[in-house]
Amino acid sequence: MLRLKAMMQPWEADVTGADQTRMAKCADEWGYDMIAVPEHFVIPTEHVELSGPHYFQSTAAQAYLAGATNRIMLNSCVTVLPLHQPIVLAKALATADWLSGGRMMVTFGVGWLQREFELLGVPFAERGRIADEYLAAIIELWTSESPRFEGRYVFFDEVAFEPKPVRKPHLPVWIGGDADAALRRAAKYASGWWSFLTPPEQIAQRVDFIKSQPEYDGRPFEVVHGMATTRVGEGHVARNDPNARSGMSGQQIIDRLSWLAEQGVTVSAVPLPSVRDVDEYLDYAQWVIEEIKPKVP
């Protein structure tokens, strides 16, 4: 789904849409919980070496993968919220959710790639305020029978909006990012937080920060940290982290996932060892679901 220099293996450049569909069907059949889709619209040339050129529009990819599967949840990681028109995005997510029987999720982030914002005509310095307003407007459309919203960046009233998301009050919204503003946004609007640059040993402290906010009402809350995340630094630079290395033994993976659970992590993924093609990738994915998942909290 993306080609980060810090994590990519050579065979991944040749993966096709048909390969991705087969992988998604296997994940669905074997009992994986979620597929998450990264998003960028354009990558400036100076960022291609580290970030790669290949990204999806997250909602379109989620909808396709939902149609190719039966039970697995479809998330994003992340949908760059300020770069979307919020009414259109609310409609796209609600449509895919309704058609899939309630299998859509979304992880919203404010974005970090300034040139991408400039190319799309969105003020980079205002992206946090834009995201907060867009998110409030989207939730209003998803939950109100007579949606109305008046803000600096979006306005609507006297409108109808259906279909609504299947799950109530609305499809799960998670927030990606590590700044205090992102965590406050998660406390106010979300049922999950996706950490990226937060060191694993600081996750428990940051979860406490989220739950200490006055907007957090005690609702169930997921915390996501992929084991390989620490191999990617700010701006997608490569980092060396011995706890995120590939080729760990089964017991090493179980021990690490158990430790992450003690920090408050509820959703994770394991590093991929060196493999040669899609078939070897799927062999490893099947081993993880059969040998690792039953043995972790």
XYZ file of C-alpha atoms in Angstrom:
297
model
C 0.000 0.000 0.000
C 3.026 2.265 0.345
C 6.756 2.088 -0.287
C 8.590 3.560 2.687
C 12.329 3.164 2.331
C 12.581 2.408 6.058
C 10.421 -0.717 5.736
C 10.080 -1.750 2.102
C 11.372 -5.018 0.650
C 12.255 -5.236 -3.080
C 9.388 -7.561 -4.043
C 6.774 -5.079 -2.838
C 7.305 -2.828 -5.866
C 5.792 -5.555 -8.045
C 2.641 -6.145 -5.967
C -0.503 -5.717 -8.068
C -4.099 -4.913 -7.250
C -4.940 -8.578 -7.771
C -2.230 -9.504 -5.242
C -3.626 -7.018 -2.743
C -7.106 -8.441 -3.200
C -5.848 -11.971 -2.565
C -3.995 -10.812 0.550
C -7.116 -9.069 1.851
C -9.239 -12.160 1.255
C -6.721 -14.263 3.172
C -6.666 -11.804 6.077
C -10.460 -11.902 6.146
C -10.619 -15.706 6.034
C -7.862 -16.318 8.595
C -9.264 -14.038 11.291
C -7.281 -10.825 11.140
C -9.189 -7.968 12.719
C -8.475 -4.991 10.478
C -6.917 -3.745 7.249
C -5.706 -0.147 7.394
C -5.028 1.996 4.324
C -2.451 4.841 4.220
C -3.208 8.002 2.269
C -1.447 10.781 0.397
C -2.628 12.573 -2.733
C 0.721 13.662 -4.166
C 4.303 13.240 -2.972
C 6.668 16.122 -3.763
C 9.723 14.958 -5.663
C 12.083 15.780 -2.813
C 10.203 13.355 -0.519
C 9.952 10.408 -2.897
C 13.231 8.772 -1.843
C 12.029 8.250 1.730
C 8.246 8.246 1.329
C 7.873 6.567 -2.062
C 5.375 7.624 -4.746
C 2.635 5.029 -4.173
C -0.405 5.818 -2.006
C -4.159 5.284 -2.236
C -7.081 7.569 -1.595
C -7.991 5.855 1.635
C -11.800 5.763 1.450
C -11.872 4.471 -2.128
C -9.463 1.677 -1.209
C -11.399 0.824 1.963
C -14.634 0.560 -0.008
C -13.028 -1.716 -2.587
C -11.505 -3.976 0.062
C -14.837 -4.156 1.880
C -16.413 -5.422 -1.318
C -13.704 -8.080 -1.645
C -14.146 -9.387 1.925
C -16.891 -10.511 4.283
C -16.107 -9.749 7.923
C -12.855 -7.827 8.417
C -12.928 -4.158 9.454
C -11.539 -1.532 7.044
C -9.670 1.415 8.544
C -7.279 4.119 7.337
C -3.899 5.128 8.713
C -4.384 7.930 8.147
C -6.976 9.874 6.187
C -5.555 13.405 5.874
C -8.693 15.184 7.042
C -7.916 18.836 6.152
C -7.322 17.864 2.507
C -10.908 16.600 2.067
C -14.204 18.392 1.562
C -15.965 17.248 4.757
C -19.478 16.760 3.367
C -18.134 14.661 0.496
C -15.924 12.630 2.835
C -18.783 12.053 5.284
C -20.915 10.800 2.399
C -18.189 8.508 1.026
C -17.520 6.884 4.387
C -21.207 6.523 5.239
C -21.906 5.011 1.821
C -19.143 2.423 2.150
C -20.185 1.683 5.723
C -23.838 1.146 4.818
C -23.034 -1.047 1.820
C -20.562 -3.159 3.820
C -22.923 -3.705 6.745
C -21.017 -1.485 9.145
C -17.387 -2.446 8.502
C -15.905 1.014 7.960
C -13.615 2.779 10.403
C -11.497 5.877 9.895
C -8.327 7.244 11.461
C -8.014 10.975 10.915
C -4.769 12.930 10.966
C -3.937 16.555 10.237
C -1.060 15.794 7.846
C 2.594 16.775 7.876
C 3.640 17.263 4.238
C 3.443 21.015 3.712
C 3.964 21.004 -0.052
C 1.023 18.614 -0.477
C -1.202 21.159 1.276
C 0.098 23.956 -0.938
C -0.645 21.974 -4.093
C -4.213 21.347 -2.921
C -4.751 24.945 -1.838
C -5.221 24.205 1.870
C -3.486 26.486 4.416
C -0.961 24.270 6.203
C -0.739 26.490 9.284
C -4.504 26.164 9.836
C -4.729 22.402 9.410
C -5.441 21.672 13.091
C -8.317 24.137 13.278
C -9.630 22.886 9.939
C -9.500 19.280 11.139
C -11.377 20.040 14.346
C -14.144 21.821 12.460
C -14.378 19.212 9.708
C -14.578 16.402 12.247
C -17.357 18.108 14.178
C -19.246 18.714 10.926
C -18.838 15.101 9.782
C -20.153 13.760 13.084
C -23.105 16.150 12.861
C -23.973 14.742 9.419
C -23.639 11.161 10.651
C -25.709 11.556 13.802
C -28.321 14.292 13.379
C -31.682 13.859 11.712
C -31.620 17.563 10.823
C -27.922 18.317 10.311
C -26.807 21.871 10.844
C -23.340 23.329 11.194
C -21.925 26.813 11.044
C -18.183 27.333 11.190
C -15.347 29.212 9.623
C -14.569 26.520 7.070
C -17.862 24.700 6.539
C -21.554 25.587 6.733
C -24.781 23.705 6.112
C -28.382 23.732 7.325
C -31.803 22.591 6.122
C -30.317 19.452 4.568
C -30.986 15.725 4.670
C -28.133 13.222 4.877
C -28.597 9.485 4.407
C -27.555 6.748 4.600
C -26.314 7.125 8.146
C -23.506 4.832 9.304
C -24.738 1.443 10.456
C -23.211 1.516 13.938
C -24.384 4.056 16.466
C -23.667 6.757 17.214
C -21.435 6.492 14.127
C -18.642 4.421 12.606
C -15.492 4.250 14.764
C -13.284 7.342 14.522
C -9.664 7.112 15.640
C -7.089 9.899 15.686
C -3.536 9.524 14.450
C -0.687 11.703 15.658
C 1.452 12.406 18.685
C 1.119 16.109 19.541
C -0.976 17.247 22.490
C -3.524 18.720 20.076
C -4.019 15.312 18.431
C -4.517 13.661 21.812
C -7.021 16.293 22.886
C -8.849 15.702 19.601
C -8.908 11.985 20.368
C -10.289 12.635 23.851
C -13.100 14.765 22.457
C -14.156 12.873 19.355
C -12.575 9.447 19.068
C -12.713 5.879 20.286
C -9.059 5.213 19.513
C -5.581 6.695 19.138
C -2.969 5.607 16.592
C 0.535 6.477 17.786
C 3.318 7.034 15.285
C 6.314 8.872 16.736
C 5.541 8.305 20.415
C 8.165 5.943 21.911
C 6.461 2.782 23.194
C 7.666 3.397 26.733
C 5.733 6.698 26.721
C 2.424 5.309 25.436
C 0.932 4.680 28.884
C 1.682 8.264 29.903
C 0.085 9.604 26.737
C -3.004 7.441 27.184
C -3.328 8.852 30.691
C -3.155 12.333 29.145
C -6.011 11.489 26.761
C -8.194 10.066 29.504
C -7.495 13.036 31.786
C -9.054 15.485 29.345
C -12.446 16.879 30.366
C -13.964 15.810 27.016
C -13.157 12.125 27.595
C -16.307 10.482 28.950
C -15.013 7.027 29.849
C -15.997 5.393 26.557
C -14.095 2.268 25.419
C -10.838 3.366 23.830
C -8.393 1.535 21.542
C -4.661 2.258 21.388
C -2.700 1.266 18.282
C 1.053 0.759 18.027
C 2.546 -1.389 15.284
C 5.760 -3.081 16.357
C 7.586 -1.886 13.237
C 6.421 1.725 13.655
C 9.598 2.677 15.509
C 11.641 1.895 12.385
C 10.152 5.045 10.813
C 11.028 8.504 12.128
C 9.728 11.984 11.408
C 9.557 12.648 7.674
C 9.763 8.878 7.068
C 13.479 8.667 7.855
C 14.747 5.183 8.731
C 15.561 4.399 12.355
C 17.212 1.367 13.917
C 15.176 -0.110 16.736
C 16.139 -3.578 18.035
C 12.586 -4.091 19.308
C 11.185 -3.629 15.796
C 13.587 -5.861 13.908
C 12.423 -8.462 11.442
C 13.034 -12.151 11.993
C 12.095 -12.250 15.684
C 11.225 -15.637 17.125
C 7.658 -16.442 18.028
C 8.363 -16.109 21.736
C 10.140 -12.772 21.240
C 7.096 -11.447 19.368
C 4.712 -12.721 22.047
C 6.812 -11.161 24.809
C 6.950 -7.818 23.020
C 3.219 -7.763 22.302
C 2.503 -8.660 25.921
C 4.723 -5.796 27.085
C 2.925 -3.392 24.717
C -0.394 -4.559 26.152
C 0.889 -3.604 29.607
C 1.500 -0.093 28.246
C -2.134 0.127 27.153
C -1.796 -0.987 23.523
C -4.856 -2.897 22.320
C -4.118 -3.207 18.583
C -0.762 -4.045 17.012
C 1.001 -5.690 14.081
C 4.252 -7.618 13.890
C 7.350 -6.809 11.790
C 7.673 -8.644 8.507
C 10.833 -10.738 8.121
C 12.721 -10.866 4.841
C 10.571 -12.676 2.293
C 10.790 -12.995 -1.481
C 7.243 -12.593 -2.750
C 3.545 -12.456 -1.966
C 3.316 -16.185 -1.330
C 6.051 -16.082 1.328
C 4.386 -13.018 2.841
C 1.109 -14.920 3.112
C 2.870 -17.937 4.627
C 4.218 -15.663 7.355
C 0.857 -13.933 7.849
C -0.815 -17.306 8.326
C 1.861 -18.341 10.837
C 1.265 -15.135 12.821
C -2.483 -15.651 13.050
C -2.137 -19.323 14.004
C 0.886 -19.211 16.312
C 1.066 -15.687 17.718
C -2.430 -14.255 18.042
C -3.843 -16.987 20.329
C -0.979 -16.426 22.786
C -1.207 -12.658 23.323
C -3.641 -10.704 25.536
